[in-house]
Coordinates of C-alpha atoms in Angstrom, one line a residue:
M1 CA -113.9 8.6 -34.2
L2 CA -116.0 11.5 -35.2
H3 CA -115.0 13.2 -38.4
A4 CA -116.1 16.6 -39.7
E5 CA -116.4 15.1 -43.2
R6 CA -116.0 11.7 -44.7
L7 CA -115.8 10.1 -48.1
L8 CA -117.4 6.6 -48.3
I9 CA -115.7 4.0 -50.5
L10 CA -117.7 0.9 -51.3
D11 CA -115.5 -2.2 -51.9
F12 CA -116.3 -4.4 -54.8
G13 CA -113.2 -6.5 -54.5
S14 CA -110.5 -4.5 -56.2
Q15 CA -106.9 -5.0 -55.2
Y16 CA -106.7 -1.2 -55.4
T17 CA -109.5 -0.3 -53.0
Q18 CA -107.2 0.6 -50.2
L19 CA -105.2 2.8 -52.5
I20 CA -108.3 4.9 -53.1
A21 CA -108.7 5.6 -49.4
R22 CA -105.0 6.4 -49.0
K23 CA -105.0 8.9 -51.9
V24 CA -108.1 10.6 -50.6
R25 CA -106.6 10.9 -47.1
E26 CA -103.4 12.3 -48.6
L27 CA -105.6 15.0 -50.0
G28 CA -106.6 15.9 -46.5
V29 CA -110.1 14.3 -46.3
Y30 CA -110.9 11.2 -44.2
A31 CA -112.1 8.3 -46.3
E32 CA -113.3 4.9 -45.1
I33 CA -114.0 1.6 -46.8
H34 CA -117.1 -0.5 -46.4
P35 CA -118.3 -3.7 -48.2
F36 CA -120.6 -3.1 -51.2
N37 CA -123.6 -4.6 -49.3
I38 CA -123.7 -1.7 -46.8
S39 CA -127.0 -1.0 -45.2
Q40 CA -129.0 2.2 -45.5
E41 CA -128.7 2.7 -41.7
Q42 CA -124.9 2.5 -42.0
I43 CA -124.8 5.2 -44.7
H44 CA -127.0 7.5 -42.7
A45 CA -124.7 7.0 -39.7
I46 CA -121.6 7.8 -41.8
A47 CA -123.2 10.8 -43.5
P48 CA -120.7 10.9 -46.3
K49 CA -119.9 14.0 -48.4
G50 CA -119.5 11.7 -51.4
I51 CA -119.4 8.0 -52.4
I52 CA -116.8 6.2 -54.5
L53 CA -117.5 2.8 -56.0
S54 CA -114.3 0.8 -56.3
G55 CA -113.2 -1.5 -59.1
G56 CA -113.5 -5.3 -58.8
P57 CA -112.9 -8.6 -60.6
S58 CA -116.5 -9.4 -61.4
S59 CA -118.7 -8.6 -64.4
V60 CA -121.8 -6.7 -63.6
Y61 CA -123.9 -9.1 -65.7
G62 CA -122.4 -12.1 -63.9
E63 CA -124.7 -14.4 -61.8
N64 CA -123.0 -13.5 -58.5
A65 CA -122.0 -10.0 -59.4
P66 CA -121.7 -7.8 -56.2
I67 CA -124.6 -5.3 -56.4
P68 CA -125.4 -2.9 -53.5
H69 CA -128.5 -3.7 -51.5
I70 CA -129.5 0.0 -51.5
D71 CA -129.9 2.7 -54.1
V72 CA -126.4 4.3 -54.1
F73 CA -127.5 7.1 -56.4
A74 CA -130.4 8.3 -54.2
Q75 CA -128.2 9.3 -51.2
G76 CA -128.1 13.0 -52.2
V77 CA -124.3 13.1 -52.6
P78 CA -122.0 12.9 -55.6
V79 CA -121.0 9.4 -56.8
L80 CA -117.8 8.4 -58.6
G81 CA -117.6 4.9 -60.1
I82 CA -114.1 3.5 -60.9
C83 CA -113.7 0.6 -63.4
Y84 CA -116.3 -1.9 -62.1
G85 CA -117.9 1.1 -60.4
L86 CA -118.3 2.8 -63.8
Q87 CA -119.9 -0.4 -65.2
L88 CA -122.2 -0.6 -62.2
V89 CA -123.4 2.9 -62.9
A90 CA -124.2 2.0 -66.4
H91 CA -125.7 -1.4 -65.6
Q92 CA -128.1 0.1 -62.9
L93 CA -129.1 3.2 -64.7
G94 CA -130.0 1.8 -68.1
G95 CA -126.7 1.6 -70.1
E96 CA -125.1 -1.5 -71.5
V97 CA -121.9 -3.3 -70.5
N98 CA -120.3 -6.1 -72.6
K99 CA -117.1 -7.9 -72.9
A100 CA -114.5 -5.6 -74.4
A101 CA -113.5 -6.2 -78.0
K102 CA -109.9 -5.7 -76.7
R103 CA -109.1 -5.9 -73.1
E104 CA -107.0 -3.2 -71.5
F105 CA -104.4 -3.9 -68.8
G106 CA -101.6 -1.4 -68.1
R107 CA -100.9 2.1 -69.3
A108 CA -103.3 3.8 -71.7
R109 CA -103.4 7.2 -73.4
L110 CA -106.5 9.1 -72.1
V111 CA -107.9 11.7 -74.5
V112 CA -110.0 14.3 -72.6
D113 CA -113.1 15.5 -74.4
H114 CA -114.4 17.8 -71.7
G115 CA -111.7 19.2 -69.5
D116 CA -113.9 20.6 -66.7
D117 CA -115.4 19.4 -63.4
L118 CA -114.0 15.9 -62.8
L119 CA -111.2 16.3 -65.5
K120 CA -110.4 19.9 -64.7
G121 CA -106.6 20.5 -65.1
I122 CA -106.0 17.2 -66.8
S123 CA -103.8 17.2 -69.9
T124 CA -105.5 16.8 -73.2
E125 CA -103.7 13.5 -73.5
S126 CA -102.8 11.9 -70.2
Q127 CA -101.4 8.5 -69.1
M128 CA -103.9 6.5 -67.0
W129 CA -103.8 2.9 -65.7
M130 CA -106.3 0.4 -67.1
S131 CA -107.4 -3.0 -65.8
H132 CA -110.6 -4.3 -67.4
G133 CA -112.1 -7.0 -69.6
D134 CA -115.5 -5.4 -69.9
S135 CA -116.5 -2.1 -71.5
L136 CA -119.4 0.3 -71.4
T137 CA -121.0 0.0 -74.9
Q138 CA -124.1 2.2 -74.4
L139 CA -124.6 5.3 -72.2
P140 CA -127.4 5.5 -69.7
T141 CA -129.9 8.2 -70.5
G142 CA -128.8 11.7 -69.4
F143 CA -125.0 10.8 -69.4
E144 CA -122.3 12.1 -71.8
V145 CA -118.8 11.0 -72.6
I146 CA -116.0 13.2 -71.2
A147 CA -112.9 11.1 -72.2
H148 CA -111.9 8.2 -74.3
T149 CA -109.0 6.0 -75.2
E150 CA -108.1 4.2 -78.4
N151 CA -109.7 1.0 -77.1
A152 CA -112.5 2.5 -75.0
P153 CA -114.6 5.0 -76.8
I154 CA -116.5 5.5 -73.5
C155 CA -113.8 5.8 -70.8
A156 CA -115.2 8.6 -68.6
I157 CA -118.8 9.7 -68.2
R158 CA -121.0 12.2 -66.3
N159 CA -124.5 13.2 -65.5
V160 CA -124.0 16.6 -63.9
E161 CA -127.7 17.0 -63.0
R162 CA -127.7 13.8 -61.0
R163 CA -124.1 14.4 -59.8
I164 CA -122.8 11.0 -61.0
W165 CA -119.4 10.4 -62.6
G166 CA -117.6 7.3 -63.8
V167 CA -114.1 6.4 -65.1
Q168 CA -112.9 3.2 -66.7
F169 CA -109.3 3.9 -65.6
H170 CA -107.8 3.7 -62.0
P171 CA -106.9 7.2 -60.8
E172 CA -105.7 5.9 -57.5
V173 CA -102.8 3.9 -59.1
H174 CA -99.3 5.5 -59.2
H175 CA -99.0 4.9 -62.9
S176 CA -102.0 7.2 -63.6
T177 CA -99.9 10.3 -63.8
E178 CA -102.7 12.8 -63.2
G179 CA -105.0 10.4 -61.2
K180 CA -104.6 12.3 -58.0
T181 CA -105.9 15.5 -59.7
V182 CA -109.0 13.6 -60.8
L183 CA -109.6 12.5 -57.2
S184 CA -108.9 16.0 -55.9
N185 CA -111.5 17.4 -58.3
F186 CA -114.1 14.9 -57.1
V187 CA -113.3 15.4 -53.4
Y188 CA -113.1 19.2 -53.4
D189 CA -114.9 20.6 -56.4
L190 CA -117.7 18.1 -56.7
C191 CA -118.2 16.9 -53.1
G192 CA -117.4 20.3 -51.6
C193 CA -115.0 19.0 -48.9
V194 CA -113.0 21.5 -46.9
G195 CA -110.0 19.2 -45.9
G196 CA -107.7 19.6 -43.0
W197 CA -107.5 16.0 -41.9
N198 CA -103.8 15.3 -41.0
A199 CA -101.6 13.9 -38.2
A200 CA -101.9 17.0 -36.1
S201 CA -105.7 17.2 -36.3
F202 CA -105.9 13.4 -35.6
I203 CA -103.8 13.8 -32.5
D204 CA -105.9 16.6 -31.1
A205 CA -109.2 14.9 -31.8
T206 CA -107.9 11.5 -30.4
I207 CA -106.6 13.0 -27.2
A208 CA -109.9 14.6 -26.6
E209 CA -111.7 11.4 -27.4
I210 CA -109.5 9.3 -25.1
R211 CA -110.0 11.7 -22.2
A212 CA -113.7 11.6 -22.6
Q213 CA -113.8 7.8 -23.0
V214 CA -111.5 7.0 -20.1
G215 CA -112.4 9.6 -17.5
S216 CA -110.5 8.8 -14.3
A217 CA -110.1 5.1 -15.1
G218 CA -106.8 3.4 -15.8
V219 CA -105.6 2.1 -19.1
I220 CA -103.3 -0.9 -19.7
C221 CA -101.3 -0.7 -22.9
A222 CA -100.4 -3.9 -24.5
L223 CA -96.8 -2.8 -25.3
S224 CA -95.1 -5.0 -27.9
G225 CA -92.3 -2.5 -28.5
G226 CA -93.2 -2.2 -32.2
V227 CA -94.1 1.1 -33.9
D228 CA -97.9 0.8 -33.6
S229 CA -98.1 0.0 -29.9
T230 CA -95.3 2.4 -29.0
V231 CA -96.9 5.4 -30.8
A232 CA -100.2 4.4 -29.2
A233 CA -98.6 4.4 -25.8
V234 CA -97.0 7.8 -26.3
L235 CA -100.3 9.3 -27.6
I236 CA -102.4 7.8 -24.8
H237 CA -99.8 8.9 -22.2
K238 CA -100.1 12.5 -23.6
A239 CA -103.8 12.3 -23.1
I240 CA -104.0 10.8 -19.6
G241 CA -100.5 10.7 -18.1
D242 CA -100.0 8.3 -15.2
Q243 CA -103.4 6.7 -15.7
L244 CA -101.6 4.7 -18.4
H245 CA -100.0 1.4 -17.3
C246 CA -97.7 -0.1 -19.9
I247 CA -97.2 -3.8 -19.7
H248 CA -94.8 -5.7 -21.9
V249 CA -95.3 -9.5 -22.0
D250 CA -92.1 -11.4 -22.6
S251 CA -93.8 -14.3 -24.4
G252 CA -90.6 -16.1 -25.3
L253 CA -91.6 -15.4 -28.9
M254 CA -89.6 -12.2 -29.3
R255 CA -86.4 -11.6 -31.3
A256 CA -83.0 -11.7 -29.6
G257 CA -82.7 -9.2 -26.7
E258 CA -85.9 -7.4 -27.7
S259 CA -87.7 -7.4 -24.4
E260 CA -84.7 -6.0 -22.6
H261 CA -84.3 -3.3 -25.3
I262 CA -88.0 -2.4 -25.0
E263 CA -87.8 -1.9 -21.2
Q264 CA -84.7 0.2 -21.4
M265 CA -86.1 2.4 -24.2
F266 CA -89.3 3.2 -22.4
R267 CA -87.7 3.9 -19.1
E268 CA -84.8 6.0 -20.4
H269 CA -85.9 7.5 -23.7
F270 CA -89.7 8.1 -23.1
S271 CA -89.5 8.4 -19.3
M272 CA -92.6 6.2 -19.0
S273 CA -93.1 3.4 -16.5
I274 CA -93.4 -0.1 -17.8
E275 CA -94.2 -3.5 -16.3
V276 CA -92.3 -6.4 -17.9
V277 CA -93.9 -9.8 -17.3
N278 CA -92.0 -13.0 -18.0
A279 CA -94.6 -15.4 -19.3
R280 CA -92.4 -17.6 -21.5
D281 CA -93.4 -20.8 -19.8
H282 CA -97.1 -19.9 -20.0
F283 CA -96.9 -19.4 -23.8
M284 CA -94.8 -22.4 -24.6
T285 CA -97.1 -24.7 -22.6
A286 CA -100.1 -23.3 -24.4
L287 CA -98.5 -23.7 -27.8
H288 CA -97.1 -27.2 -27.2
G289 CA -97.9 -29.5 -30.1
V290 CA -99.8 -26.8 -32.1
S291 CA -98.9 -26.4 -35.8
D292 CA -102.0 -24.8 -37.4
P293 CA -101.3 -21.0 -37.8
E294 CA -104.9 -19.9 -37.0
R295 CA -104.8 -22.0 -33.8
K296 CA -101.5 -20.4 -32.9
R297 CA -102.9 -16.9 -33.3
K298 CA -106.0 -17.7 -31.2
I299 CA -104.0 -19.4 -28.5
I300 CA -101.5 -16.5 -28.4
G301 CA -104.4 -13.9 -28.2
K302 CA -106.0 -15.8 -25.3
A303 CA -102.6 -16.2 -23.6
F304 CA -102.0 -12.5 -23.8
I305 CA -105.3 -11.7 -22.2
D306 CA -104.8 -14.3 -19.4
V307 CA -101.4 -12.7 -18.6
F308 CA -102.9 -9.2 -18.7
D309 CA -105.7 -10.3 -16.4
R310 CA -103.2 -11.3 -13.8
A311 CA -100.8 -8.4 -14.4
A312 CA -103.7 -5.9 -14.2
E313 CA -104.7 -7.0 -10.7
K314 CA -102.0 -4.6 -9.3
F315 CA -103.7 -1.8 -11.1
S316 CA -107.1 -1.5 -9.4
D317 CA -108.1 1.4 -11.6
A318 CA -107.6 -0.4 -14.9
Q319 CA -110.8 -0.7 -17.0
F320 CA -109.4 -0.4 -20.6
L321 CA -106.9 -2.3 -22.8
A322 CA -105.1 -0.3 -25.5
Q323 CA -103.9 -1.9 -28.7
G324 CA -102.2 -0.7 -31.8
T325 CA -104.7 -2.2 -34.2
L326 CA -104.4 -0.7 -37.7
Y327 CA -107.0 -0.2 -40.5
P328 CA -105.5 -3.0 -42.7
D329 CA -105.9 -5.4 -39.8
V330 CA -109.6 -4.5 -39.6
I331 CA -110.2 -4.7 -43.3
E332 CA -108.4 -8.1 -43.8
S333 CA -110.2 -9.6 -40.8
V334 CA -113.7 -8.7 -41.9
S335 CA -115.6 -11.5 -43.7
V336 CA -118.7 -10.7 -45.7
K337 CA -120.5 -12.3 -48.5
G338 CA -118.7 -10.8 -51.5
P339 CA -115.2 -9.7 -52.3
S340 CA -113.9 -9.3 -48.7
V341 CA -113.0 -12.7 -47.3
T342 CA -111.0 -13.5 -44.2
I343 CA -107.4 -14.1 -45.3
K344 CA -106.1 -14.7 -41.8
T345 CA -107.0 -13.5 -38.4
H346 CA -104.8 -10.6 -37.4
H347 CA -103.2 -10.6 -34.0
N348 CA -104.8 -7.3 -33.0
V349 CA -108.3 -8.3 -34.2
G350 CA -108.9 -12.0 -33.7
G351 CA -108.2 -14.2 -30.7
L352 CA -109.6 -11.9 -28.0
P353 CA -112.2 -13.7 -25.8
E354 CA -115.8 -12.4 -25.7
D355 CA -115.7 -12.3 -21.9
M356 CA -112.6 -10.1 -21.7
K357 CA -113.1 -7.8 -18.7
F358 CA -111.3 -4.8 -20.4
K359 CA -112.9 -2.4 -22.8
L360 CA -110.7 -1.8 -25.9
I361 CA -109.1 1.4 -26.9
E362 CA -107.7 1.3 -30.4
P363 CA -106.7 4.8 -31.4
F364 CA -105.2 3.7 -34.8
R365 CA -108.1 1.4 -35.9
E366 CA -108.8 3.9 -38.7
L367 CA -105.2 4.5 -39.8
F368 CA -102.7 3.0 -42.3
K369 CA -99.2 2.2 -41.2
D370 CA -97.6 5.3 -42.8
E371 CA -100.3 7.5 -41.1
V372 CA -99.3 6.0 -37.7
R373 CA -95.7 6.9 -38.5
A374 CA -96.7 10.5 -39.3
V375 CA -98.5 10.6 -35.9
G376 CA -95.4 9.3 -34.2
R377 CA -93.2 12.0 -35.8
A378 CA -95.7 14.7 -34.8
L379 CA -95.5 13.4 -31.2
G380 CA -91.7 13.7 -31.3
I381 CA -90.8 10.1 -31.5
P382 CA -87.4 9.9 -33.3
D383 CA -87.1 8.7 -36.9
W384 CA -84.7 5.9 -36.0
F385 CA -87.5 4.2 -34.1
I386 CA -90.4 5.3 -36.4
E387 CA -88.7 3.6 -39.3
R388 CA -88.5 0.2 -37.6
H389 CA -89.9 -2.7 -39.6
P390 CA -93.3 -4.1 -38.5
F391 CA -93.2 -7.0 -36.1
P392 CA -96.3 -9.2 -35.6
G393 CA -98.0 -9.6 -32.3
P394 CA -97.7 -13.4 -32.3
G395 CA -93.9 -12.8 -32.8
L396 CA -91.8 -15.7 -34.0
A397 CA -94.6 -18.2 -33.5
I398 CA -95.8 -17.4 -37.0
R399 CA -92.3 -17.4 -38.4
V400 CA -91.4 -20.8 -37.1
L401 CA -93.7 -22.8 -39.4
G402 CA -95.1 -25.9 -37.8
E403 CA -94.6 -26.8 -34.1
I404 CA -93.0 -24.3 -31.7
T405 CA -90.1 -25.5 -29.6
E406 CA -87.3 -23.6 -27.8
E407 CA -84.7 -25.1 -30.1
R408 CA -86.5 -24.0 -33.3
L409 CA -87.1 -20.5 -31.8
N410 CA -83.4 -20.1 -31.0
I411 CA -82.3 -21.3 -34.5
L412 CA -84.6 -18.7 -36.0
R413 CA -83.5 -15.9 -33.7
K414 CA -79.9 -16.4 -34.7
A415 CA -80.7 -16.5 -38.4
D416 CA -82.9 -13.4 -38.2
T417 CA -80.3 -11.5 -36.3
I418 CA -77.7 -12.2 -39.0
Y419 CA -80.1 -11.3 -41.7
L420 CA -81.0 -7.9 -40.3
E421 CA -77.4 -7.2 -39.4
E422 CA -76.4 -7.7 -43.1
I423 CA -79.3 -5.5 -44.3
R424 CA -78.2 -2.7 -42.1
K425 CA -74.5 -3.1 -43.1
A426 CA -75.5 -2.8 -46.7
G427 CA -77.5 0.4 -46.0
L428 CA -80.7 -1.2 -47.2
Y429 CA -82.8 -1.2 -44.1
N430 CA -84.8 2.0 -44.9
E431 CA -85.5 0.9 -48.4
I432 CA -87.4 -2.2 -47.2
W433 CA -90.9 -2.1 -45.6
Q434 CA -90.3 -5.4 -43.7
A435 CA -87.6 -8.0 -43.6
F436 CA -87.5 -11.2 -41.6
A437 CA -86.3 -14.8 -41.6
V438 CA -88.7 -17.8 -41.5
L439 CA -87.8 -21.3 -40.3
L440 CA -89.5 -23.9 -42.5
P441 CA -90.7 -27.4 -41.4
V442 CA -88.5 -28.8 -44.1
Q443 CA -85.2 -30.6 -43.8
S444 CA -82.9 -31.3 -46.6
V445 CA -79.5 -33.0 -47.3
G446 CA -76.4 -30.9 -47.1
V447 CA -72.6 -31.4 -46.9
M448 CA -70.5 -29.7 -44.3
G449 CA -66.9 -30.6 -43.8
D450 CA -67.3 -33.7 -46.0
E451 CA -70.0 -34.9 -43.7
R452 CA -73.6 -35.5 -44.6
T453 CA -76.1 -33.2 -42.9
Y454 CA -79.9 -33.3 -42.7
E455 CA -81.0 -30.0 -41.3
N456 CA -83.5 -27.1 -41.6
T457 CA -84.3 -24.7 -44.4
C458 CA -84.4 -20.9 -43.7
A459 CA -86.4 -18.6 -46.0
L460 CA -85.6 -14.9 -46.1
R461 CA -88.4 -12.4 -46.8
A462 CA -88.1 -8.7 -47.7
V463 CA -90.8 -6.6 -49.2
T464 CA -91.4 -3.0 -50.3
S465 CA -94.8 -1.4 -49.5
V466 CA -96.5 1.8 -48.5
D467 CA -99.1 0.5 -46.1
G468 CA -98.8 -3.3 -46.1
M469 CA -102.0 -3.8 -48.0
T470 CA -100.0 -4.6 -51.2
A471 CA -96.3 -5.4 -51.4
D472 CA -93.6 -6.3 -53.8
W473 CA -90.6 -8.5 -53.0
Y474 CA -87.5 -6.5 -52.5
H475 CA -84.8 -7.1 -55.2
M476 CA -81.9 -7.8 -52.8
P477 CA -78.5 -7.5 -54.4
Y478 CA -76.9 -10.9 -55.2
D479 CA -73.7 -10.2 -53.3
V480 CA -75.7 -9.2 -50.2
L481 CA -77.7 -12.4 -50.5
A482 CA -74.6 -14.4 -50.8
T483 CA -73.1 -13.0 -47.6
M484 CA -76.4 -13.5 -45.7
S485 CA -76.6 -17.1 -46.9
N486 CA -73.0 -17.9 -46.1
R487 CA -73.1 -16.4 -42.6
I488 CA -76.4 -18.1 -41.7
I489 CA -75.3 -21.6 -42.8
N490 CA -71.8 -21.2 -41.2
E491 CA -72.9 -19.6 -37.9
V492 CA -76.3 -21.1 -37.2
R493 CA -76.3 -24.8 -36.2
G494 CA -79.4 -26.4 -37.5
I495 CA -79.7 -24.7 -40.9
N496 CA -78.0 -25.9 -44.0
R497 CA -80.1 -24.3 -46.7
V498 CA -81.2 -20.7 -47.3
C499 CA -83.9 -19.5 -49.8
Y500 CA -85.1 -16.1 -50.8
D501 CA -88.9 -15.4 -51.1
I502 CA -89.8 -13.6 -54.3
S503 CA -93.6 -13.6 -53.8
S504 CA -95.6 -10.4 -54.0
K505 CA -98.8 -9.5 -52.1
P506 CA -101.2 -10.4 -53.6
P507 CA -101.2 -13.3 -54.2
A508 CA -99.1 -14.1 -51.2
T509 CA -99.3 -12.4 -47.8
I510 CA -96.3 -10.7 -46.3
E511 CA -96.0 -13.0 -43.2
W512 CA -95.9 -16.7 -44.1
E513 CA -98.6 -17.5 -41.4

């Protein structure tokens, strides 16, 4: 998508990189993330108003330290280095970086020495979030210190003439109480951005872009019934009307009654046509005997395309396939030499064959989840639907760990239904980003009615998050957990043990596969 103005964020492997993009976007300016080893041609194509260098786990003096292949400081735009980014500024421009005498992790008291430009409006003493083991020990020529902490005499620097700034703290993190002001100063005062990027402007621009891209051709929407594909379908329908053909594939991997609910919702609530294809046998045959999660995703991706190819034959005008791919899907699926490695292939990114006959339309490829929800609200989609928890494209195939069988799918459906029922009864649904049950390939001994059992283990997962890039496990009340466990074990034949997942992301992912 074309943007009137962009901020470029170079990723050096920080767990907070996505937060930088989100905070800048919240300020009304579009920001996008690229690996640190971006080419000069790519930068020219992006034409950024400013460049932000992210943090990262490496040391700039390390043997395999991530160093840009181009001169970041010769692009003619302001540069802001954050944490590792600050140290990179010093390292490349003649300063010195060494192991810190005392490492800083967590809250720190920032003392502002020069409260103008980057630190304009910041309290003389402000709480900022630190996460570093190295420190800047000597300034590059032409730079001055503009803030310090007790443990970091050089905590923020600038070279006004060269338009380069650097901070040791993380302004993008919530615990940096005035961090957003720092980013706002950089984006607006130092980079000269105008702003105005929001859901409404995105909708207008995207509708125009879709119309220009599609022309008079037909578009098939891969409608899963989740928030992403639903908002995409409503947006595309707003752009091209009846040229959109929504197809929902009942893969047999959906939650209980979900395909039926999706069909009813689109016909009655959205007044949109929808083709429901029963492809359960096709998917189950393709997945027979497969346990590896990456193979599952690839097989399911191919099966979807096979089904769409056949379903699309009745729509002779169809030349495009629409998907609800999100920005985190794209980021996590990109593998480059450096900090960004492939964690797992996302269902909207991997698994599509190279010879697919449709061209892709992915209107949300540049958006985070909460931004898609904002677009949905602006399109008039009701909150009760917008607030639905994410559901993965491969469905229950990646929540039944190990081999997929009808029996194991049915066991999981029943457990998952009970789990979500109890979350809603307790009034907790909207506090949780995503909640689901997982059936483990683990059996254990139990006792039911004085008889020995040897049955499956069910894991319950619930997390809080803003965009799915990072997540914390939800602290479910004990009494609610007790009710969930009791109901699942008593009502679902095949499960005799329930566990609750208390892993955060990172280091774990939200989905188990």
